[in-house]
PDB file of C-alpha atoms in Angstrom:
ATOM      1  CA  MET Y  29       1.288  -0.844  49.426  1.00 65.00           C
ATOM      2  CA  PRO Y  30       1.727  -1.137  45.654  1.00 84.00           C
ATOM      3  CA  HIS Y  31       4.371  -3.311  44.028  1.00 95.00           C
ATOM      4  CA  PRO Y  32       7.950  -1.967  44.470  1.00 96.00           C
ATOM      5  CA  ALA Y  33       8.106  -1.122  40.757  1.00 98.00           C
ATOM      6  CA  MET Y  34       5.295   1.384  41.333  1.00 97.00           C
ATOM      7  CA  SER Y  35       7.524   3.633  43.427  1.00 97.00           C
ATOM      8  CA  PRO Y  36       8.079   7.391  43.152  1.00 97.00           C
ATOM      9  CA  ASN Y  37      10.438   8.431  40.340  1.00 97.00           C
ATOM     10  CA  HIS Y  38      10.267   4.998  38.717  1.00 98.00           C
ATOM     11  CA  VAL Y  39       9.223   4.895  35.073  1.00 98.00           C
ATOM     12  CA  ALA Y  40       6.153   3.371  33.430  1.00 98.00           C
ATOM     13  CA  VAL Y  41       5.696   3.006  29.662  1.00 98.00           C
ATOM     14  CA  ILE Y  42       2.209   2.225  28.384  1.00 98.00           C
ATOM     15  CA  THR Y  43       1.276   1.520  24.783  1.00 98.00           C
ATOM     16  CA  GLY Y  44      -2.272   2.370  23.840  1.00 97.00           C
ATOM     17  CA  GLY Y  45      -1.971   4.892  26.643  1.00 97.00           C
ATOM     18  CA  ALA Y  46      -4.065   7.750  25.294  1.00 97.00           C
ATOM     19  CA  SER Y  47      -7.426   6.324  26.335  1.00 96.00           C
ATOM     20  CA  GLY Y  48      -9.242   3.512  28.102  1.00 95.00           C
ATOM     21  CA  ILE Y  49      -7.377   1.097  30.327  1.00 97.00           C
ATOM     22  CA  GLY Y  50      -4.007   2.473  29.214  1.00 97.00           C
ATOM     23  CA  LEU Y  51      -4.792   6.036  30.238  1.00 98.00           C
ATOM     24  CA  ALA Y  52      -6.380   4.906  33.507  1.00 98.00           C
ATOM     25  CA  ALA Y  53      -3.189   2.983  34.328  1.00 98.00           C
ATOM     26  CA  ALA Y  54      -1.029   5.966  33.390  1.00 98.00           C
ATOM     27  CA  ILE Y  55      -3.013   8.222  35.721  1.00 98.00           C
ATOM     28  CA  ARG Y  56      -2.729   5.728  38.594  1.00 98.00           C
ATOM     29  CA  PHE Y  57       1.029   5.373  38.061  1.00 98.00           C
ATOM     30  CA  ALA Y  58       1.456   9.142  37.898  1.00 98.00           C
ATOM     31  CA  GLY Y  59      -0.478   9.368  41.160  1.00 97.00           C
ATOM     32  CA  PHE Y  60       2.147   7.105  42.755  1.00 97.00           C
ATOM     33  CA  GLY Y  61       4.790   9.688  41.850  1.00 97.00           C
ATOM     34  CA  MET Y  62       6.057   7.787  38.823  1.00 98.00           C
ATOM     35  CA  LYS Y  63       7.294   9.247  35.568  1.00 98.00           C
ATOM     36  CA  VAL Y  64       5.033   8.092  32.766  1.00 98.00           C
ATOM     37  CA  CYS Y  65       5.362   7.685  29.015  1.00 98.00           C
ATOM     38  CA  ILE Y  66       2.253   6.984  26.964  1.00 98.00           C
ATOM     39  CA  ALA Y  67       2.618   5.744  23.400  1.00 98.00           C
ATOM     40  CA  ASP Y  68      -0.281   5.797  20.964  1.00 98.00           C
ATOM     41  CA  ILE Y  69      -1.357   7.189  17.620  1.00 96.00           C
ATOM     42  CA  GLY Y  70      -3.124  10.520  17.091  1.00 95.00           C
ATOM     43  CA  ALA Y  71      -1.473  13.788  18.116  1.00 96.00           C
ATOM     44  CA  GLU Y  72      -4.664  15.320  19.539  1.00 96.00           C
ATOM     45  CA  ARG Y  73      -5.474  12.241  21.639  1.00 96.00           C
ATOM     46  CA  LEU Y  74      -1.929  12.166  23.000  1.00 97.00           C
ATOM     47  CA  ALA Y  75      -2.022  15.871  23.840  1.00 97.00           C
ATOM     48  CA  ASP Y  76      -5.329  15.537  25.707  1.00 97.00           C
ATOM     49  CA  ALA Y  77      -4.040  12.542  27.663  1.00 97.00           C
ATOM     50  CA  ALA Y  78      -0.769  14.314  28.483  1.00 98.00           C
ATOM     51  CA  ALA Y  79      -2.685  17.257  29.940  1.00 97.00           C
ATOM     52  CA  GLN Y  80      -4.616  14.899  32.219  1.00 96.00           C
ATOM     53  CA  LEU Y  81      -1.416  13.206  33.331  1.00 97.00           C
ATOM     54  CA  ALA Y  82       0.415  16.463  33.963  1.00 97.00           C
ATOM     55  CA  SER Y  83      -2.344  17.541  36.344  1.00 97.00           C
ATOM     56  CA  VAL Y  84      -1.679  14.422  38.456  1.00 97.00           C
ATOM     57  CA  ALA Y  85       2.067  13.857  38.094  1.00 97.00           C
ATOM     58  CA  LYS Y  86       4.281  15.015  40.949  1.00 96.00           C
ATOM     59  CA  GLY Y  87       6.590  16.893  38.596  1.00 96.00           C
ATOM     60  CA  GLY Y  88       3.860  18.053  36.219  1.00 97.00           C
ATOM     61  CA  VAL Y  89       4.809  18.081  32.548  1.00 97.00           C
ATOM     62  CA  ALA Y  90       8.416  17.203  33.420  1.00 98.00           C
ATOM     63  CA  ASP Y  91       7.271  13.737  34.502  1.00 98.00           C
ATOM     64  CA  VAL Y  92       5.120  13.090  31.427  1.00 98.00           C
ATOM     65  CA  MET Y  93       6.255  11.911  28.005  1.00 98.00           C
ATOM     66  CA  THR Y  94       4.214  11.076  24.921  1.00 98.00           C
ATOM     67  CA  ALA Y  95       5.224   9.322  21.732  1.00 98.00           C
ATOM     68  CA  SER Y  96       3.461   8.609  18.457  1.00 98.00           C
ATOM     69  CA  VAL Y  97       4.151   4.907  17.945  1.00 98.00           C
ATOM     70  CA  ASP Y  98       2.786   2.167  15.712  1.00 98.00           C
ATOM     71  CA  VAL Y  99       3.499  -0.934  17.779  1.00 98.00           C
ATOM     72  CA  SER Y 100       3.235  -3.144  14.706  1.00 98.00           C
ATOM     73  CA  ARG Y 101       6.565  -1.653  13.574  1.00 98.00           C
ATOM     74  CA  PHE Y 102       9.545  -2.903  15.584  1.00 98.00           C
ATOM     75  CA  GLU Y 103      11.606   0.142  14.646  1.00 98.00           C
ATOM     76  CA  ASP Y 104       8.954   2.391  16.205  1.00 98.00           C
ATOM     77  CA  VAL Y 105       8.979   0.407  19.457  1.00 98.00           C
ATOM     78  CA  ALA Y 106      12.771   0.209  19.591  1.00 98.00           C
ATOM     79  CA  GLY Y 107      12.898   3.960  19.022  1.00 98.00           C
ATOM     80  CA  LEU Y 108      10.450   4.430  21.894  1.00 98.00           C
ATOM     81  CA  GLU Y 109      12.678   2.444  24.247  1.00 98.00           C
ATOM     82  CA  ALA Y 110      15.712   4.534  23.292  1.00 98.00           C
ATOM     83  CA  ALA Y 111      13.752   7.760  23.756  1.00 98.00           C
ATOM     84  CA  VAL Y 112      12.555   6.696  27.218  1.00 98.00           C
ATOM     85  CA  GLN Y 113      16.109   5.826  28.229  1.00 98.00           C
ATOM     86  CA  LYS Y 114      17.305   9.233  27.049  1.00 98.00           C
ATOM     87  CA  ARG Y 115      14.495  11.125  28.811  1.00 98.00           C
ATOM     88  CA  PHE Y 116      13.990   9.122  32.020  1.00 98.00           C
ATOM     89  CA  GLY Y 117      16.956   6.737  32.251  1.00 98.00           C
ATOM     90  CA  GLY Y 118      15.104   3.483  31.624  1.00 98.00           C
ATOM     91  CA  THR Y 119      11.866   1.612  32.218  1.00 98.00           C
ATOM     92  CA  ASP Y 120      10.521  -0.107  35.344  1.00 98.00           C
ATOM     93  CA  ILE Y 121       6.997  -0.978  34.159  1.00 98.00           C
ATOM     94  CA  LEU Y 122       6.131  -1.900  30.598  1.00 98.00           C
ATOM     95  CA  MET Y 123       2.434  -2.225  29.851  1.00 98.00           C
ATOM     96  CA  ASN Y 124       1.880  -3.695  26.395  1.00 98.00           C
ATOM     97  CA  ASN Y 125      -1.702  -2.549  26.117  1.00 98.00           C
ATOM     98  CA  ALA Y 126      -2.247  -1.299  22.557  1.00 97.00           C
ATOM     99  CA  GLY Y 127      -5.071  -3.173  20.867  1.00 96.00           C
ATOM    100  CA  ILE Y 128      -7.617  -2.970  18.074  1.00 96.00           C
ATOM    101  CA  GLY Y 129     -10.668  -5.055  17.256  1.00 90.00           C
ATOM    102  CA  PRO Y 130     -12.190  -4.626  13.797  1.00 91.00           C
ATOM    103  CA  ASP Y 131     -14.613  -7.340  12.748  1.00 93.00           C
ATOM    104  CA  SER Y 132     -13.316 -10.534  11.185  1.00 96.00           C
ATOM    105  CA  ASN Y 133     -14.354 -13.986  10.105  1.00 96.00           C
ATOM    106  CA  SER Y 134     -12.426 -16.967   8.833  1.00 96.00           C
ATOM    107  CA  PHE Y 135     -12.776 -15.855   5.210  1.00 96.00           C
ATOM    108  CA  GLY Y 136     -11.787 -12.204   5.555  1.00 85.00           C
ATOM    109  CA  PRO Y 137     -11.281  -9.349   5.248  1.00 93.00           C
ATOM    110  CA  LEU Y 138      -7.617 -10.353   5.082  1.00 96.00           C
ATOM    111  CA  GLU Y 139      -6.543  -6.795   5.908  1.00 96.00           C
ATOM    112  CA  ASN Y 140      -8.367  -6.968   9.254  1.00 97.00           C
ATOM    113  CA  TRP Y 141      -6.583 -10.191  10.163  1.00 97.00           C
ATOM    114  CA  GLN Y 142      -3.226  -8.734   9.256  1.00 97.00           C
ATOM    115  CA  ARG Y 143      -3.751  -5.495  11.179  1.00 97.00           C
ATOM    116  CA  ILE Y 144      -5.212  -7.152  14.299  1.00 98.00           C
ATOM    117  CA  LEU Y 145      -2.336  -9.615  14.564  1.00 98.00           C
ATOM    118  CA  ALA Y 146       0.212  -6.886  13.798  1.00 98.00           C
ATOM    119  CA  VAL Y 147      -1.011  -4.651  16.628  1.00 98.00           C
ATOM    120  CA  ASN Y 148      -2.423  -7.021  19.254  1.00 98.00           C
ATOM    121  CA  LEU Y 149       0.149  -9.806  19.061  1.00 98.00           C
ATOM    122  CA  TRP Y 150       3.229  -8.446  17.311  1.00 98.00           C
ATOM    123  CA  GLY Y 151       2.920  -5.242  19.343  1.00 98.00           C
ATOM    124  CA  VAL Y 152       3.394  -7.299  22.523  1.00 98.00           C
ATOM    125  CA  ILE Y 153       6.300  -9.245  21.011  1.00 98.00           C
ATOM    126  CA  HIS Y 154       7.942  -6.034  19.826  1.00 98.00           C
ATOM    127  CA  GLY Y 155       7.535  -4.413  23.241  1.00 98.00           C
ATOM    128  CA  THR Y 156       9.022  -7.437  24.958  1.00 98.00           C
ATOM    129  CA  GLN Y 157      12.047  -7.645  22.701  1.00 98.00           C
ATOM    130  CA  ALA Y 158      12.716  -3.904  22.627  1.00 98.00           C
ATOM    131  CA  PHE Y 159      12.315  -3.200  26.355  1.00 98.00           C
ATOM    132  CA  VAL Y 160      12.746  -6.258  28.557  1.00 98.00           C
ATOM    133  CA  PRO Y 161      16.465  -6.949  27.966  1.00 97.00           C
ATOM    134  CA  TYR Y 162      17.263  -3.417  29.136  1.00 97.00           C
ATOM    135  CA  MET Y 163      14.849  -3.731  32.053  1.00 98.00           C
ATOM    136  CA  THR Y 164      16.590  -6.871  33.297  1.00 97.00           C
ATOM    137  CA  GLU Y 165      20.010  -5.233  32.948  1.00 95.00           C
ATOM    138  CA  ARG Y 166      18.944  -2.495  35.378  1.00 93.00           C
ATOM    139  CA  GLY Y 167      18.675  -5.018  38.217  1.00 94.00           C
ATOM    140  CA  ARG Y 168      15.611  -3.290  39.660  1.00 96.00           C
ATOM    141  CA  HIS Y 169      12.160  -4.582  40.472  1.00 97.00           C
ATOM    142  CA  GLY Y 170      10.037  -4.336  37.366  1.00 98.00           C
ATOM    143  CA  LEU Y 171       6.821  -5.438  35.718  1.00 98.00           C
ATOM    144  CA  VAL Y 172       5.722  -6.428  32.238  1.00 98.00           C
ATOM    145  CA  ILE Y 173       1.930  -6.266  32.005  1.00 98.00           C
ATOM    146  CA  ASN Y 174       0.405  -7.610  28.797  1.00 98.00           C
ATOM    147  CA  THR Y 175      -3.255  -6.936  28.080  1.00 98.00           C
ATOM    148  CA  GLY Y 176      -4.970 -10.111  26.961  1.00 98.00           C
ATOM    149  CA  SER Y 177      -8.667 -10.930  26.845  1.00 97.00           C
ATOM    150  CA  LYS Y 178     -11.119 -13.585  27.966  1.00 96.00           C
ATOM    151  CA  GLN Y 179     -11.684 -14.064  24.237  1.00 96.00           C
ATOM    152  CA  GLY Y 180      -8.144 -15.382  24.093  1.00 97.00           C
ATOM    153  CA  VAL Y 181      -9.034 -18.069  26.639  1.00 97.00           C
ATOM    154  CA  THR Y 182     -12.539 -19.266  25.698  1.00 97.00           C
ATOM    155  CA  THR Y 183     -12.320 -18.102  22.030  1.00 97.00           C
ATOM    156  CA  PRO Y 184     -16.049 -17.440  21.487  1.00 97.00           C
ATOM    157  CA  PRO Y 185     -17.556 -17.171  18.006  1.00 97.00           C
ATOM    158  CA  GLY Y 186     -17.690 -13.740  16.410  1.00 94.00           C
ATOM    159  CA  ASN Y 187     -14.206 -12.344  15.818  1.00 96.00           C
ATOM    160  CA  PRO Y 188     -11.632 -15.091  15.238  1.00 97.00           C
ATOM    161  CA  ALA Y 189      -8.770 -12.731  14.352  1.00 98.00           C
ATOM    162  CA  TYR Y 190      -9.120 -10.966  17.699  1.00 97.00           C
ATOM    163  CA  ASN Y 191      -9.352 -14.315  19.516  1.00 97.00           C
ATOM    164  CA  VAL Y 192      -6.218 -15.610  17.788  1.00 98.00           C
ATOM    165  CA  SER Y 193      -4.295 -12.456  18.671  1.00 98.00           C
ATOM    166  CA  LYS Y 194      -5.246 -12.598  22.339  1.00 98.00           C
ATOM    167  CA  ALA Y 195      -4.668 -16.349  22.605  1.00 98.00           C
ATOM    168  CA  GLY Y 196      -1.191 -15.601  21.283  1.00 98.00           C
ATOM    169  CA  VAL Y 197      -0.679 -12.913  23.937  1.00 98.00           C
ATOM    170  CA  LYS Y 198      -1.622 -15.460  26.626  1.00 98.00           C
ATOM    171  CA  ALA Y 199       0.907 -17.990  25.337  1.00 98.00           C
ATOM    172  CA  GLN Y 200       3.637 -15.371  24.886  1.00 98.00           C
ATOM    173  CA  THR Y 201       3.164 -13.934  28.376  1.00 98.00           C
ATOM    174  CA  GLU Y 202       3.218 -17.364  30.002  1.00 98.00           C
ATOM    175  CA  ALA Y 203       6.468 -18.173  28.210  1.00 98.00           C
ATOM    176  CA  LEU Y 204       7.957 -14.795  29.153  1.00 98.00           C
ATOM    177  CA  GLN Y 205       7.180 -15.257  32.849  1.00 98.00           C
ATOM    178  CA  HIS Y 206       8.721 -18.732  32.797  1.00 98.00           C
ATOM    179  CA  GLU Y 207      11.908 -17.349  31.244  1.00 98.00           C
ATOM    180  CA  LEU Y 208      12.105 -14.392  33.627  1.00 98.00           C
ATOM    181  CA  ARG Y 209      11.698 -16.476  36.780  1.00 97.00           C
ATOM    182  CA  ASN Y 210      14.529 -18.737  35.627  1.00 98.00           C
ATOM    183  CA  LEU Y 211      16.864 -15.841  34.855  1.00 97.00           C
ATOM    184  CA  PRO Y 212      19.423 -15.567  37.691  1.00 95.00           C
ATOM    185  CA  GLY Y 213      18.967 -12.426  39.753  1.00 95.00           C
ATOM    186  CA  CYS Y 214      16.054 -11.174  37.680  1.00 97.00           C
ATOM    187  CA  LYS Y 215      13.565  -8.977  39.561  1.00 97.00           C
ATOM    188  CA  ILE Y 216      11.174  -8.572  36.638  1.00 98.00           C
ATOM    189  CA  SER Y 217       7.864 -10.426  36.537  1.00 98.00           C
ATOM    190  CA  ALA Y 218       5.351 -10.714  33.715  1.00 98.00           C
ATOM    191  CA  HIS Y 219       1.580 -10.627  34.215  1.00 98.00           C
ATOM    192  CA  LEU Y 220      -1.377 -11.347  31.949  1.00 98.00           C
ATOM    193  CA  MET Y 221      -4.147  -8.783  32.288  1.00 98.00           C
ATOM    194  CA  ILE Y 222      -7.514 -10.366  31.394  1.00 98.00           C
ATOM    195  CA  PRO Y 223     -10.163  -7.629  31.443  1.00 96.00           C
ATOM    196  CA  GLY Y 224     -13.855  -8.312  31.717  1.00 91.00           C
ATOM    197  CA  HIS Y 225     -16.424  -6.053  30.082  1.00 92.00           C
ATOM    198  CA  VAL Y 226     -14.796  -2.609  30.283  1.00 93.00           C
ATOM    199  CA  PHE Y 227     -16.311   0.505  28.738  1.00 89.00           C
ATOM    200  CA  THR Y 228     -13.542   1.955  26.567  1.00 81.00           C
ATOM    201  CA  PRO Y 229     -13.336   3.507  23.090  1.00 75.00           C
ATOM    202  CA  LEU Y 230     -12.525   0.018  21.764  1.00 71.00           C
ATOM    203  CA  THR Y 231     -15.684  -1.551  23.218  1.00 73.00           C
ATOM    204  CA  ALA Y 232     -18.074   1.425  23.020  1.00 68.00           C
ATOM    205  CA  ARG Y 233     -19.066   0.806  19.388  1.00 68.00           C
ATOM    206  CA  GLY Y 234     -20.941   4.066  19.120  1.00 72.00           C
ATOM    207  CA  ARG Y 235     -22.372   4.095  22.644  1.00 76.00           C
ATOM    208  CA  THR Y 236     -21.791   7.190  24.740  1.00 73.00           C
ATOM    209  CA  GLU Y 237     -22.939   5.868  28.124  1.00 84.00           C
ATOM    210  CA  LYS Y 238     -21.412   2.977  30.047  1.00 79.00           C
ATOM    211  CA  PRO Y 239     -23.629  -0.127  30.049  1.00 82.00           C
ATOM    212  CA  PRO Y 240     -24.643  -1.203  33.569  1.00 87.00           C
ATOM    213  CA  GLY Y 241     -22.757  -4.491  33.269  1.00 88.00           C
ATOM    214  CA  ALA Y 242     -19.427  -2.904  32.351  1.00 92.00           C
ATOM    215  CA  TRP Y 243     -16.643  -1.765  34.616  1.00 94.00           C
ATOM    216  CA  THR Y 244     -14.858   1.526  34.141  1.00 95.00           C
ATOM    217  CA  PRO Y 245     -11.182   1.547  33.116  1.00 95.00           C
ATOM    218  CA  GLU Y 246     -10.388   2.935  36.564  1.00 96.00           C
ATOM    219  CA  GLN Y 247     -12.065  -0.003  38.325  1.00 96.00           C
ATOM    220  CA  THR Y 248     -10.175  -2.397  36.102  1.00 97.00           C
ATOM    221  CA  VAL Y 249      -6.797  -0.792  36.764  1.00 98.00           C
ATOM    222  CA  ASP Y 250      -7.404  -0.671  40.513  1.00 97.00           C
ATOM    223  CA  PHE Y 251      -8.159  -4.410  40.423  1.00 97.00           C
ATOM    224  CA  MET Y 252      -5.015  -4.982  38.349  1.00 98.00           C
ATOM    225  CA  ILE Y 253      -2.825  -3.170  40.864  1.00 98.00           C
ATOM    226  CA  GLU Y 254      -4.393  -5.072  43.765  1.00 97.00           C
ATOM    227  CA  ARG Y 255      -3.811  -8.446  42.124  1.00 97.00           C
ATOM    228  CA  ILE Y 256      -0.244  -7.651  41.042  1.00 98.00           C
ATOM    229  CA  ASP Y 257       0.490  -6.708  44.651  1.00 96.00           C
ATOM    230  CA  ALA Y 258      -0.963 -10.096  45.662  1.00 96.00           C
ATOM    231  CA  GLY Y 259       1.420 -11.828  43.231  1.00 96.00           C
ATOM    232  CA  ASP Y 260      -1.123 -13.009  40.653  1.00 98.00           C
ATOM    233  CA  PHE Y 261       0.090 -13.843  37.164  1.00 98.00           C
ATOM    234  CA  TYR Y 262      -3.396 -14.239  35.670  1.00 98.00           C
ATOM    235  CA  ILE Y 263      -5.281 -11.044  36.477  1.00 98.00           C
ATOM    236  CA  LEU Y 264      -8.793 -12.304  35.758  1.00 98.00           C
ATOM    237  CA  CYS Y 265     -11.091  -9.285  36.089  1.00 96.00           C
ATOM    238  CA  PRO Y 266     -14.780  -9.585  36.903  1.00 93.00           C
ATOM    239  CA  ASP Y 267     -17.329  -6.960  35.899  1.00 93.00           C
ATOM    240  CA  ASN Y 268     -20.847  -6.033  36.984  1.00 93.00           C
ATOM    241  CA  ASP Y 269     -22.388  -8.953  35.062  1.00 93.00           C
ATOM    242  CA  VAL Y 270     -19.856 -11.764  35.308  1.00 94.00           C
ATOM    243  CA  PRO Y 271     -18.345 -12.809  38.670  1.00 95.00           C
ATOM    244  CA  ARG Y 272     -15.141 -14.823  38.814  1.00 95.00           C
ATOM    245  CA  GLN Y 273     -16.970 -18.084  39.534  1.00 95.00           C
ATOM    246  CA  LEU Y 274     -18.843 -17.836  36.224  1.00 96.00           C
ATOM    247  CA  ASP Y 275     -15.621 -17.038  34.352  1.00 96.00           C
ATOM    248  CA  GLU Y 276     -14.000 -20.086  35.914  1.00 96.00           C
ATOM    249  CA  ARG Y 277     -16.841 -22.406  34.859  1.00 97.00           C
ATOM    250  CA  ARG Y 278     -16.739 -21.058  31.299  1.00 97.00           C
ATOM    251  CA  MET Y 279     -12.982 -21.581  31.093  1.00 97.00           C
ATOM    252  CA  LEU Y 280     -13.190 -25.087  32.549  1.00 97.00           C
ATOM    253  CA  TRP Y 281     -15.861 -25.988  30.014  1.00 98.00           C
ATOM    254  CA  ALA Y 282     -13.695 -24.651  27.176  1.00 98.00           C
ATOM    255  CA  ILE Y 283     -10.713 -26.861  28.084  1.00 97.00           C
ATOM    256  CA  GLY Y 284     -13.175 -29.706  28.642  1.00 98.00           C
ATOM    257  CA  ASP Y 285     -13.978 -29.670  24.920  1.00 98.00           C
ATOM    258  CA  ILE Y 286     -10.522 -31.200  24.401  1.00 98.00           C
ATOM    259  CA  VAL Y 287     -10.539 -33.527  27.406  1.00 98.00           C
ATOM    260  CA  GLU Y 288     -14.086 -34.786  26.737  1.00 97.00           C
ATOM    261  CA  ASN Y 289     -13.647 -34.773  22.930  1.00 98.00           C
ATOM    262  CA  ARG Y 290     -16.704 -32.578  22.436  1.00 98.00           C
ATOM    263  CA  PRO Y 291     -17.334 -30.533  19.271  1.00 98.00           C
ATOM    264  CA  ALA Y 292     -15.326 -27.323  18.937  1.00 98.00           C
ATOM    265  CA  LEU Y 293     -16.890 -24.436  20.869  1.00 98.00           C
ATOM    266  CA  SER Y 294     -19.518 -26.791  22.282  1.00 98.00           C
ATOM    267  CA  ARG Y 295     -20.670 -24.078  24.679  1.00 98.00           C
ATOM    268  CA  TRP Y 296     -22.435 -22.545  21.665  1.00 98.00           C
ATOM    269  CA  HIS Y 297     -23.547 -25.890  20.161  1.00 98.00           C
ATOM    270  CA  PRO Y 298     -27.317 -26.492  20.564  1.00 98.00           C
ATOM    271  CA  ASP Y 299     -26.779 -30.158  21.469  1.00 98.00           C
ATOM    272  CA  TYR Y 300     -24.747 -29.116  24.522  1.00 98.00           C
ATOM    273  CA  ALA Y 301     -26.833 -26.156  25.749  1.00 97.00           C
ATOM    274  CA  GLU Y 302     -28.485 -28.095  28.582  1.00 97.00           C
ATOM    275  CA  ALA Y 303     -25.257 -29.758  29.684  1.00 97.00           C
ATOM    276  CA  PHE Y 304     -23.439 -26.438  29.768  1.00 98.00           C
ATOM    277  CA  ALA Y 305     -26.234 -24.787  31.757  1.00 96.00           C
ATOM    278  CA  LYS Y 306     -26.002 -27.568  34.372  1.00 96.00           C
ATOM    279  CA  PHE Y 307     -22.205 -27.327  34.427  1.00 97.00           C
ATOM    280  CA  VAL Y 308     -22.316 -23.594  35.098  1.00 95.00           C
ATOM    281  CA  LYS Y 309     -24.604 -24.225  38.067  1.00 93.00           C
ATOM    282  CA  GLY Y 310     -22.120 -26.791  39.375  1.00 86.00           C
ATOM    283  CA  LEU Y 311     -24.483 -29.748  38.909  1.00 65.00           C
TER     284      LEU Y 311
END
């Protein structure tokens, strides 16, 4: 059985819901008999996604809502919350999923840093502040699911702005869950979604066919629902290339850089290549 928040006639709001993981989650929630609102940018993308949802939703188009929202703007997100209250009466599941990933490095482009942090991190903060106080007031079981990334945990070289944004989402979601569980009578829980390699428009980068190592958005969402039902806070998703055990060794090595006083990102440092290889094998 899914989590109580995923019950018929309950309401799910998903940012970045017109494609990828967001749309897959919206379709699953609609299949549970929920009313669903997807927020994204692009009228055509939203219309196509709404048609898919309406074909699954118990009440058809009456149970589906779309909204053009820039999550980097608090007024947009606050307006979304008010619109959902007016249309459906409130929110039971908030999935802060909107994300972008243009290239970055430590010296620029500055615009990429600003936009990535505005969407990936501030979008989650805006969603939390606009929605969660009203969700707690309802007194019902509810969920806040924030989409993070393994790049926010091990922070590999390549796109520091994206890593910073997702590391921030990890810290924000941990703090949110701590606050919620200490709020008297609160039935809302927060969860950090940590996808593996998932084939979505964000990760496709021009490819039209799913790489063998990647999971589909549907596989990822099914795993998310299973782990939320099990009570997990950290929803650490495997994929077809990387099992959980390997993820765990990589994460332990990353925190070990601090404990062992190794060079930053020593996993990618040539002097530590042999030691890391042995560590991964458990030697």
